[in-house]
Coordinates of N, CA, C and O in Angstrom, one line a residue:
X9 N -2.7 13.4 -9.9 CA -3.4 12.4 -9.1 C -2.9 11.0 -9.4 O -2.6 10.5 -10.4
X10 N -3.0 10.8 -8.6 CA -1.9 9.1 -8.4 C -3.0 7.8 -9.0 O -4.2 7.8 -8.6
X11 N -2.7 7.0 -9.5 CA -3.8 6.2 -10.1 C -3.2 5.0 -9.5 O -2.0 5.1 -9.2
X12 N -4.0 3.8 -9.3 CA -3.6 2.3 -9.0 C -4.1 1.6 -9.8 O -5.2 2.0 -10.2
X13 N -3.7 0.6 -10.2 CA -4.1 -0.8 -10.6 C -4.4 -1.6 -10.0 O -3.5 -1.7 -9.2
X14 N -5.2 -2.5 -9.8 CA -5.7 -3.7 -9.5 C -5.9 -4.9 -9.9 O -6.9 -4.7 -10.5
X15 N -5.6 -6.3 -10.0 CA -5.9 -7.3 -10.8 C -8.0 -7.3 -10.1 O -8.3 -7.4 -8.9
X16 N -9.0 -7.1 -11.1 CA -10.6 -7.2 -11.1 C -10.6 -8.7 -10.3 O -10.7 -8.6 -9.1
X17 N -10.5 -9.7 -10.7 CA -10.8 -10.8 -10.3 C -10.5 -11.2 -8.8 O -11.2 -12.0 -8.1
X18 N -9.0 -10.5 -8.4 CA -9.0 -10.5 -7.2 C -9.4 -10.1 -5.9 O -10.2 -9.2 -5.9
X19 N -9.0 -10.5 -4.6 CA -9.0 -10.2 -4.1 C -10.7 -10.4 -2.9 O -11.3 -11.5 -2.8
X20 N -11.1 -9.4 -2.4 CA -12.2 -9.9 -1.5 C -13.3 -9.5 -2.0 O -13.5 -8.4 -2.6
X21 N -14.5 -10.7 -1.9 CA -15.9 -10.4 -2.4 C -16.0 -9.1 -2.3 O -15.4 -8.6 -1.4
X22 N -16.8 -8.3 -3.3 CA -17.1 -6.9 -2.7 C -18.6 -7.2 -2.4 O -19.4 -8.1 -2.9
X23 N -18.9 -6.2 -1.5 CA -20.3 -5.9 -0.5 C -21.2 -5.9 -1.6 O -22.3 -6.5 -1.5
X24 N -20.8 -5.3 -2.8 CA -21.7 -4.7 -3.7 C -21.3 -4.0 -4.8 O -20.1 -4.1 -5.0
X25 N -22.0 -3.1 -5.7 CA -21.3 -2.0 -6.5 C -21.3 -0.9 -6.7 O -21.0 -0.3 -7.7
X26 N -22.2 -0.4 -5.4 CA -22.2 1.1 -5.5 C -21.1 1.8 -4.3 O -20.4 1.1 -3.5
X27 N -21.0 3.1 -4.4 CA -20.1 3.4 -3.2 C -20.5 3.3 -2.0 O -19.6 3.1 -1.1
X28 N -22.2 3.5 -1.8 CA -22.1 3.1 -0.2 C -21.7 1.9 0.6 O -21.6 1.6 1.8
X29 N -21.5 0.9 -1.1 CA -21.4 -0.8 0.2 C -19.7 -0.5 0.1 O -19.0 -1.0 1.1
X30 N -19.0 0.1 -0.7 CA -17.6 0.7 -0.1 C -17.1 1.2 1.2 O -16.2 0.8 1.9
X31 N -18.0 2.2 1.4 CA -17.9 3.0 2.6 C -18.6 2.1 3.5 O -18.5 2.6 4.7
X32 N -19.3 1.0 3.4 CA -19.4 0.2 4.6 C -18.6 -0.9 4.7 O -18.6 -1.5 5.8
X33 N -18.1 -1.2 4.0 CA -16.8 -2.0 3.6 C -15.8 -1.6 4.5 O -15.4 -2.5 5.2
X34 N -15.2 -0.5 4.6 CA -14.7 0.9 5.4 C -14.7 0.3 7.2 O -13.9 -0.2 8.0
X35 N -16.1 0.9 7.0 CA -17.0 0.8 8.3 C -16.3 -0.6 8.9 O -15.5 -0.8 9.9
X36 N -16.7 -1.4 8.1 CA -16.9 -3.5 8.8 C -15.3 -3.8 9.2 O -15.1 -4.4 10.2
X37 N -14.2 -3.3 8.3 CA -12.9 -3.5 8.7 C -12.3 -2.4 9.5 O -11.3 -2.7 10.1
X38 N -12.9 -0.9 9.7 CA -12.4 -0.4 10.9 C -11.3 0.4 10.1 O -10.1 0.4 10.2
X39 N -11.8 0.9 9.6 CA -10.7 2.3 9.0 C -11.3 3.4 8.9 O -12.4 3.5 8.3
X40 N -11.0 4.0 9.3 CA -11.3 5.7 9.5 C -11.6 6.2 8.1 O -10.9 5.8 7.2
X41 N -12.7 6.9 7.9 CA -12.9 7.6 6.3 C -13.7 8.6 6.1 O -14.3 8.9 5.1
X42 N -13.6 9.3 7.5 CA -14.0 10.5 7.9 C -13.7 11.5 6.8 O -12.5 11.5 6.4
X43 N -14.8 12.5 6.2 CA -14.6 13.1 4.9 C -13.8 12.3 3.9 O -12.9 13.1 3.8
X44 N -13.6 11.6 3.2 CA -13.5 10.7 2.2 C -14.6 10.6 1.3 O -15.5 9.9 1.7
X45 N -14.7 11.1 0.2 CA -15.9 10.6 -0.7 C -15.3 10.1 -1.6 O -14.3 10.4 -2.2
X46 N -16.4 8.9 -1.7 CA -16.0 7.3 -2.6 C -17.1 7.8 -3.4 O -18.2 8.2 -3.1
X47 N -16.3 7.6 -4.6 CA -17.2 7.6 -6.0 C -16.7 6.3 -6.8 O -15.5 5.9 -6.9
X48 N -17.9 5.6 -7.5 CA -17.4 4.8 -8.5 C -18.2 4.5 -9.8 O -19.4 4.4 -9.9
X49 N -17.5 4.3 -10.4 CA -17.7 4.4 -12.1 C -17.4 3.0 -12.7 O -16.3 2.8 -13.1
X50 N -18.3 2.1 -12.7 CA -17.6 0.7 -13.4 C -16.9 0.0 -12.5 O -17.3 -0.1 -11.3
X51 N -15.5 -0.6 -12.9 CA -14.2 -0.8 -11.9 C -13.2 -0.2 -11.4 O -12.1 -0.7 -10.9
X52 N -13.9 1.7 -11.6 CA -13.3 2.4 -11.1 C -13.3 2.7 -10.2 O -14.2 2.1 -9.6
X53 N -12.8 3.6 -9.3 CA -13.2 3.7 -8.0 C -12.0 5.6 -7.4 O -10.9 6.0 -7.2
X54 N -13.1 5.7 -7.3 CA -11.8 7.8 -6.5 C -12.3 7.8 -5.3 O -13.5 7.6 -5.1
X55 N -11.5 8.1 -4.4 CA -11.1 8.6 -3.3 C -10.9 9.5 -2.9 O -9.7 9.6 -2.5
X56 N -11.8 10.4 -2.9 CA -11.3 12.4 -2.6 C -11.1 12.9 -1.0 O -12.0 12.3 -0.3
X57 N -10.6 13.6 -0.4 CA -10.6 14.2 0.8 C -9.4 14.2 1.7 O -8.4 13.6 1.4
X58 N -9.6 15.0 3.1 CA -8.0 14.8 3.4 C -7.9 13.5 4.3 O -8.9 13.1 4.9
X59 N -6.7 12.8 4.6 CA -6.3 11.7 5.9 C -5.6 12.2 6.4 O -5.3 13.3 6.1
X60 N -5.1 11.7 7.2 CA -4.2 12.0 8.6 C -2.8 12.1 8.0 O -1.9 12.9 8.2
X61 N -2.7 11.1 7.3 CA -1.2 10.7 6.8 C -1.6 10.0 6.0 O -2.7 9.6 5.9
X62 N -0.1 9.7 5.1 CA 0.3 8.4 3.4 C -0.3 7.3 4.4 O -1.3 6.8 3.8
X63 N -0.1 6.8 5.1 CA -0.2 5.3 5.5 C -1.9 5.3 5.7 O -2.6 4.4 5.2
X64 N -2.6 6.5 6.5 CA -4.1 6.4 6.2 C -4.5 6.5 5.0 O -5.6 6.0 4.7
X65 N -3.9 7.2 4.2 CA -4.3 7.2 2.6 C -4.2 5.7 1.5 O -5.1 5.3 0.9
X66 N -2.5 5.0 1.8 CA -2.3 3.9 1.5 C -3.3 2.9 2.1 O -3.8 2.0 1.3
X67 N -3.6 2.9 3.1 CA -4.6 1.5 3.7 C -6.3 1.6 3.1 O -7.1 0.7 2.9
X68 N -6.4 2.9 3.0 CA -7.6 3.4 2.5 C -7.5 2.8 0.8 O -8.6 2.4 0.3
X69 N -6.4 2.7 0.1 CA -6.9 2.3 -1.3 C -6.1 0.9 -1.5 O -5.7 0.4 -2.6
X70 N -5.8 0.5 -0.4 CA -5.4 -1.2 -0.8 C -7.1 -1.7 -0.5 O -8.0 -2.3 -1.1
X71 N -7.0 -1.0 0.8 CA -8.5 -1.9 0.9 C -9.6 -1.9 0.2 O -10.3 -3.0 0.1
X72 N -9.9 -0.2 -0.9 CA -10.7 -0.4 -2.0 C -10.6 -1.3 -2.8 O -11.4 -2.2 -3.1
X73 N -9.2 -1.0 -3.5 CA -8.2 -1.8 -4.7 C -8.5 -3.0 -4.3 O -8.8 -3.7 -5.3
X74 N -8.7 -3.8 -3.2 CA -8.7 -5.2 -3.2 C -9.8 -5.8 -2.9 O -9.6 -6.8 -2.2
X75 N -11.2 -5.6 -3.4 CA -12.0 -5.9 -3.4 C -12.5 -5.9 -5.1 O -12.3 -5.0 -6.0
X76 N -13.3 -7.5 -5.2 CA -13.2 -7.9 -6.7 C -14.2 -7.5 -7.3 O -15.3 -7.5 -6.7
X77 N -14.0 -6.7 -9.1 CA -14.5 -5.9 -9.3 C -13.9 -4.6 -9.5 O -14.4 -3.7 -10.2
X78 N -12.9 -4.4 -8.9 CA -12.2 -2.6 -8.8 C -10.9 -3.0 -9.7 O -10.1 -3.9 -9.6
X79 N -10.8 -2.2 -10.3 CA -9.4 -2.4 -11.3 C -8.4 -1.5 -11.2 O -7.2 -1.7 -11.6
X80 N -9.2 -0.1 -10.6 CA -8.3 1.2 -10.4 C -8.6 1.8 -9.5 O -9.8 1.8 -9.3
X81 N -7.8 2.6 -8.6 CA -8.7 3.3 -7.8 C -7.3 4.7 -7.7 O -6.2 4.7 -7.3
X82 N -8.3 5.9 -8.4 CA -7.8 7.1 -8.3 C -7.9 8.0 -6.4 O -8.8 8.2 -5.7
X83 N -6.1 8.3 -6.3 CA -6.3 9.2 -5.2 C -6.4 10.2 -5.3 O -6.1 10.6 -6.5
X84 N -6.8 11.0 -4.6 CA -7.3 12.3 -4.8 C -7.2 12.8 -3.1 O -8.0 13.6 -2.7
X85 N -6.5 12.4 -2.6 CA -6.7 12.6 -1.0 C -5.4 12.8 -0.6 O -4.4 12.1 -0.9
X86 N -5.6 13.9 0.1 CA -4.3 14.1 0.5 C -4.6 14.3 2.2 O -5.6 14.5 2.9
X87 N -2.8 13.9 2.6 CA -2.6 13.6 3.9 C -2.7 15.6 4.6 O -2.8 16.7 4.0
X88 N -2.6 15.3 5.7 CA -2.9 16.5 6.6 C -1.7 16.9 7.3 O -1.6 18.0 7.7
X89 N -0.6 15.8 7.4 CA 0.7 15.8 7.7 C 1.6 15.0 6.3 O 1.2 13.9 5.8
X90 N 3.0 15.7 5.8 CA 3.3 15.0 5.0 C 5.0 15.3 6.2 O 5.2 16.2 7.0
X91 N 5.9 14.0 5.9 CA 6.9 14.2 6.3 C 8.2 15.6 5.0 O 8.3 15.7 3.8
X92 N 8.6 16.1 6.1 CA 9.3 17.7 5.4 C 10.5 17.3 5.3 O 11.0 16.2 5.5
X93 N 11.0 18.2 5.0 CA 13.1 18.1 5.1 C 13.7 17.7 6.3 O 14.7 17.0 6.3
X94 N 13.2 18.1 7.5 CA 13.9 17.7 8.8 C 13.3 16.0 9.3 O 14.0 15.4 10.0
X95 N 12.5 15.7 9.0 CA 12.0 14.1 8.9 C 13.3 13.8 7.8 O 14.4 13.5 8.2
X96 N 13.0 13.8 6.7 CA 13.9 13.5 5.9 C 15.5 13.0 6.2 O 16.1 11.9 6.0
X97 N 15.8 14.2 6.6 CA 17.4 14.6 7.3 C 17.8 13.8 8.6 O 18.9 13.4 8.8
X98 N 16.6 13.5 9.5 CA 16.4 12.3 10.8 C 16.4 11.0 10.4 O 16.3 10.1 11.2
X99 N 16.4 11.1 9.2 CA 16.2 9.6 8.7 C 17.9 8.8 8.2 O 18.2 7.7 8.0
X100 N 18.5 9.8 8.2 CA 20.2 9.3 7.7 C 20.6 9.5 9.4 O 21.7 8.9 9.4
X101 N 20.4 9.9 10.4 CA 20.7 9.5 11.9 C 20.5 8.0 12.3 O 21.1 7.3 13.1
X102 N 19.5 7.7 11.6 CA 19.1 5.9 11.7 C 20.4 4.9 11.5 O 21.0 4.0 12.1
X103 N 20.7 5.7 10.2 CA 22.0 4.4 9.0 C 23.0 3.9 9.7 O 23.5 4.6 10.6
X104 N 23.2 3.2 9.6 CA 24.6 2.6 10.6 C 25.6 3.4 9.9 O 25.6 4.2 8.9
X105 N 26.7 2.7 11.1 CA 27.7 4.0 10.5 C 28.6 2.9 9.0 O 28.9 1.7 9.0
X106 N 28.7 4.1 7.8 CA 29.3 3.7 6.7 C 28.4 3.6 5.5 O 28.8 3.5 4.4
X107 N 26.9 3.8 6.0 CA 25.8 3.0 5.2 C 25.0 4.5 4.2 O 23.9 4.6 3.6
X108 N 26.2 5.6 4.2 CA 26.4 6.2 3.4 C 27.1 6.3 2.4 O 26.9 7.2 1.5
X109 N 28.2 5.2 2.5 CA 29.7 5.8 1.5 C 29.1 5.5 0.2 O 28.0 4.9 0.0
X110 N 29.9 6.0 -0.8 CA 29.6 5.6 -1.9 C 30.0 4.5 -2.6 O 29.9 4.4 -3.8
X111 N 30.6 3.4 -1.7 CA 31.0 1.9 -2.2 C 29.6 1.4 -1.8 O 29.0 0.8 -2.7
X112 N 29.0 1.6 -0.7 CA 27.9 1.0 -0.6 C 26.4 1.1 -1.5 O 25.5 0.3 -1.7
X113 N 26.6 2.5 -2.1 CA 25.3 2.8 -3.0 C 25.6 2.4 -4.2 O 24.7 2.2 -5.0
X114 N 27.2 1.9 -4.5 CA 27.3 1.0 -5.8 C 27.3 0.0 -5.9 O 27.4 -0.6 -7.0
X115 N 27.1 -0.5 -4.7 CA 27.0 -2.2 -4.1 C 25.4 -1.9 -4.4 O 24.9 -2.6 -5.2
X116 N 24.9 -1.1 -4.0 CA 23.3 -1.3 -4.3 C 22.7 -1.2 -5.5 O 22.0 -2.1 -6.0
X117 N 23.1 -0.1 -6.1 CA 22.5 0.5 -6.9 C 22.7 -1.3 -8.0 O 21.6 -1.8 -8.4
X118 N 23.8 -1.9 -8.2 CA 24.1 -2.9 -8.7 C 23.0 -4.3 -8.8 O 22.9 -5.2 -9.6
X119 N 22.5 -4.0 -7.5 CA 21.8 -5.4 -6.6 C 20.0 -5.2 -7.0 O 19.1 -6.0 -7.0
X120 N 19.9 -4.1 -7.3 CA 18.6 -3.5 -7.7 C 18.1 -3.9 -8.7 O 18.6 -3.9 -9.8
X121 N 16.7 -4.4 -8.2 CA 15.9 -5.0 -9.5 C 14.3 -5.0 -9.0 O 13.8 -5.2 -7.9
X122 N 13.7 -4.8 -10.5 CA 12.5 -4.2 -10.4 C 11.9 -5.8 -10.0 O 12.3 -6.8 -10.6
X123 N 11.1 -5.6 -9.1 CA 9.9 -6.8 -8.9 C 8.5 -6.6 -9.8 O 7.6 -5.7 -10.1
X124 N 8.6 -7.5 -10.1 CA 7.0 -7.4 -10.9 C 5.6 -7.2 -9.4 O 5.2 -7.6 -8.3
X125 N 5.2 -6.2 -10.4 CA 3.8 -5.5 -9.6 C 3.9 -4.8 -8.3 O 3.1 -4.7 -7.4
X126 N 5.6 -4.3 -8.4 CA 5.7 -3.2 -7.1 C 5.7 -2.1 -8.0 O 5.9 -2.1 -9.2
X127 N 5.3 -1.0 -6.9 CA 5.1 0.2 -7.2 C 5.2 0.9 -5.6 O 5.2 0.2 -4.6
X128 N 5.4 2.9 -5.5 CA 5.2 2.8 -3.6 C 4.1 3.8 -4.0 O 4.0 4.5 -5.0
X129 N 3.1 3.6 -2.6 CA 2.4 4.0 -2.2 C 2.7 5.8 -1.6 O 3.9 6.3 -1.5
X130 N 1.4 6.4 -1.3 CA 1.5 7.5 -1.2 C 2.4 7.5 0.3 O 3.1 8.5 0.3
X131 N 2.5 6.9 1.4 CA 3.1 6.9 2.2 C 4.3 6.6 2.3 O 4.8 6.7 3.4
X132 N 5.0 6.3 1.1 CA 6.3 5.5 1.3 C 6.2 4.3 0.9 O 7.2 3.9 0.3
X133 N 5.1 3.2 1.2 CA 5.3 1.7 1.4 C 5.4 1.3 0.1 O 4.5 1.7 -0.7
X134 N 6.2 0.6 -0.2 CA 6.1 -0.4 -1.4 C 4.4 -1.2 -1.7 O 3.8 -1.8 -0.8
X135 N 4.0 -0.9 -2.9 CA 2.6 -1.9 -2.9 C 2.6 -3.0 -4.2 O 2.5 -2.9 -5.4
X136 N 2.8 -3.7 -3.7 CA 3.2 -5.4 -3.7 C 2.1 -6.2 -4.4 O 1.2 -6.4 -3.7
X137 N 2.0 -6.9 -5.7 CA 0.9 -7.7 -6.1 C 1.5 -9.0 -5.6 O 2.7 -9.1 -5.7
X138 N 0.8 -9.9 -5.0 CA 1.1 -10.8 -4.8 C 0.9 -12.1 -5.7 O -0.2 -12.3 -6.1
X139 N 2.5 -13.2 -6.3 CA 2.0 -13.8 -7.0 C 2.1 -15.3 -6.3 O 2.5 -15.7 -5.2
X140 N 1.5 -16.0 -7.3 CA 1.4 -17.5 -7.1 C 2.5 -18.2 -6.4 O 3.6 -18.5 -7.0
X141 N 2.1 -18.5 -4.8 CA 3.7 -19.0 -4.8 C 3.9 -18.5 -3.4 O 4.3 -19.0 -2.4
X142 N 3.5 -17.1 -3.6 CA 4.6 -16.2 -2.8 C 4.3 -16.0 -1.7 O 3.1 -15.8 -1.6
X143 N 4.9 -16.0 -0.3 CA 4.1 -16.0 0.8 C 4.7 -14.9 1.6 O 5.9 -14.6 1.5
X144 N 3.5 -14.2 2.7 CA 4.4 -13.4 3.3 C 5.7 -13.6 4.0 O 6.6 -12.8 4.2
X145 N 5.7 -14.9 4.3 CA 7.3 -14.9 4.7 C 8.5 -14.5 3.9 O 9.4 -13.8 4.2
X146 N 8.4 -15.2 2.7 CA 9.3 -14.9 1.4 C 9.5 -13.2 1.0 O 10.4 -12.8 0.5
X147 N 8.0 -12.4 1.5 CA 8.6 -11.1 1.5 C 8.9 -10.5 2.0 O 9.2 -9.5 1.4
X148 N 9.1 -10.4 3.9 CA 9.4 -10.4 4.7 C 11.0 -10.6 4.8 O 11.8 -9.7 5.3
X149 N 11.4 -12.2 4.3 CA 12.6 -12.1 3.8 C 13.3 -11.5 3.7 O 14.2 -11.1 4.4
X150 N 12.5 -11.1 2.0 CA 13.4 -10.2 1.4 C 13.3 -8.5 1.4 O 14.0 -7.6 0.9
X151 N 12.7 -8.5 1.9 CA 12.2 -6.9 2.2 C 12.7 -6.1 3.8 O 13.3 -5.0 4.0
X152 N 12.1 -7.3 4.8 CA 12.1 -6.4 6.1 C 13.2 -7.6 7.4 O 13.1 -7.8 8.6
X153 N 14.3 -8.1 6.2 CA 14.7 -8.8 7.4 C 14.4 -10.4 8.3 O 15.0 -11.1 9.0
X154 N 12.6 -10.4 7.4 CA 12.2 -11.8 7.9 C 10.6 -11.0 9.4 O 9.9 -11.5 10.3
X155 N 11.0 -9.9 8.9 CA 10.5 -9.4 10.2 C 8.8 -9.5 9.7 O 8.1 -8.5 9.3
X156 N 7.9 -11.4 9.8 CA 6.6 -11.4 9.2 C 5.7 -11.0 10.3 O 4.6 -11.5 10.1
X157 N 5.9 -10.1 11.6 CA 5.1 -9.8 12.3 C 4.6 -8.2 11.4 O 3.5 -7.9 10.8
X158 N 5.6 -7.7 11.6 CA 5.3 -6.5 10.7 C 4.9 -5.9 9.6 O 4.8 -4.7 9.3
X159 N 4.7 -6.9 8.9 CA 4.4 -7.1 7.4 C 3.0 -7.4 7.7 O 2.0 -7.1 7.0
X160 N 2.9 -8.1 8.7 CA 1.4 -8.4 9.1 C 0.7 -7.6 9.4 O -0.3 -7.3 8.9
X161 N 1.2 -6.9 10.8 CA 0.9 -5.7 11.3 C 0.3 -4.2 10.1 O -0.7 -3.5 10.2
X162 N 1.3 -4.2 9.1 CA 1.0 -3.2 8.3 C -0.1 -3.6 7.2 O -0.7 -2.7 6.6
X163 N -0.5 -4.8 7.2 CA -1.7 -5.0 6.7 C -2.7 -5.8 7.0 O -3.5 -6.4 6.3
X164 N -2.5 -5.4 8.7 CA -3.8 -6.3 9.4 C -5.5 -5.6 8.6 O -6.3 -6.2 8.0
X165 N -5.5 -4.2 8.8 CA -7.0 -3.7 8.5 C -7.3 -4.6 6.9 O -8.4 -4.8 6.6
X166 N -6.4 -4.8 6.2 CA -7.2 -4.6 4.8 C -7.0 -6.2 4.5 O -7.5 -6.8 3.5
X167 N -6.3 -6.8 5.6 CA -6.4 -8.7 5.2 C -7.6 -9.3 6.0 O -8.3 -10.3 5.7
X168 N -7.9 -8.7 7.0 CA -9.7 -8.6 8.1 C -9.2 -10.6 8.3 O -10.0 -11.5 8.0
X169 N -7.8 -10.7 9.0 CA -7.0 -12.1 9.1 C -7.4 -12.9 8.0 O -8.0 -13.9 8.4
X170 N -7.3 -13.0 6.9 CA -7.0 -13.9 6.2 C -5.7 -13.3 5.4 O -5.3 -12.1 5.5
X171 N -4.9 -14.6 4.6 CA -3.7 -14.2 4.3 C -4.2 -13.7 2.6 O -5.2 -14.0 2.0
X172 N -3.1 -13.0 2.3 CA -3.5 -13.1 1.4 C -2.8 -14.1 -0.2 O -1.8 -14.8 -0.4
X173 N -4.0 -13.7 -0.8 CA -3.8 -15.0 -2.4 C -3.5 -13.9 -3.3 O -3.7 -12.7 -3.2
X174 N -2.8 -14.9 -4.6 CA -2.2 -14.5 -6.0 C -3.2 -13.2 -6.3 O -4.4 -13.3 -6.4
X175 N -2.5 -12.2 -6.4 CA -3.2 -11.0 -7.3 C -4.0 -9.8 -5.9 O -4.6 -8.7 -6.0
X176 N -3.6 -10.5 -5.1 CA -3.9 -8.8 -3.9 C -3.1 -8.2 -3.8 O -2.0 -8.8 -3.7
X177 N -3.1 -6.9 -3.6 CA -2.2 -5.5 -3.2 C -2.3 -5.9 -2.1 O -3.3 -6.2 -1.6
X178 N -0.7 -5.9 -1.3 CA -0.5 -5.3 -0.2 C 0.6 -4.3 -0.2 O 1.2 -3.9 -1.1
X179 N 0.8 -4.0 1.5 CA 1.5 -3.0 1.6 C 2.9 -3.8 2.0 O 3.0 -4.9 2.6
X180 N 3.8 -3.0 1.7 CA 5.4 -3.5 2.6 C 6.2 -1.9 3.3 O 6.7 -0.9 2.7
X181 N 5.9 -2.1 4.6 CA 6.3 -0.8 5.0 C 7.8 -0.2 5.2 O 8.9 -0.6 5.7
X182 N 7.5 0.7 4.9 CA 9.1 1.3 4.9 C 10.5 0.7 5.5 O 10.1 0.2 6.5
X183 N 11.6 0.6 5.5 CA 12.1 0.0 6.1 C 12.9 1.0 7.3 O 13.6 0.4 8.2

């Protein structure tokens, strides 16, 4: 079972601190949580039941995770579709051509460096602490190209339009 971190201090007032002002939390920003049971314990917080997919699963626990007060929030939910071997194998049809050789994965593998407070989500998405400083443009940048509609897009439900500040999870979606 997949565990998250959270900085407590961050992130959005919470409703309250039992699970149902969660699940209306849910409700107010418009995310689906149909069979989902929210349990919480302290600044803990689980998430059991199935979703549609990683990215309904992923949006489902940035948005818990980022409400102040929650420090962890255990998954326990699994998606109803996972992508298989032939998703997989559709996905090197994408690469430009060469963007297999192995000069290029030593050019990469070289260029790689861990960011403080990424980790990926059950969908694929990189999940991103955001620090002092840092704006979505700058990760947009460096992640998707510059492409800050998208970066927005992938976390319109759990920013409810505000941007976000030092110490919220977001998501950065696959590239």
């Amino acid at each position: 079972m997949p565990s998250y971190e959270f900085p407590a201090e961050a992130g959005l007032p919470a409703p309250g601190t039992a699970a149902e002002a969660i699940t209306s939390h849910l409700d107010r920003i418009g995310l689906p949580h149909q069979g989902i049971r929210v349990a919480r314990q302290g600044d803990r917080v689980t998430l059991e039941g199935q979703v549609a997919d990683g990215e309904a699963a992923e949006l489902l626990v940035l948005a818990v995770g980022n409400l102040q007060g929650v420090a962890r929030v255990e998954d326990k939910m699994t998606p109803a579709h996972t992508p298989g071997l032939l998703d997989s194998l559709g996905a090197f049809a994408k690469l430009p051509a060469g963007a297999a050789s192995t000069e290029a994965a030593e050019t990469a593998i070289h260029q790689a460096q861990i960011e403080t407070g990424t980790r990926f989500g059950p969908g694929r998405s990189l999940f991103h602490t955001m620090q002092p400083g840092e704006t979505l443009a700058t990760l947009a940048a460096r992640h998707l190209n510059g492409d800050e509609r998208r970066l927005l897009d992938a976390n319109a439900p759990i920013l409810g339009g505000s941007l976000p500040g030092p110490g919220m999870v977001i998501r950065i979606p696959p590239a």
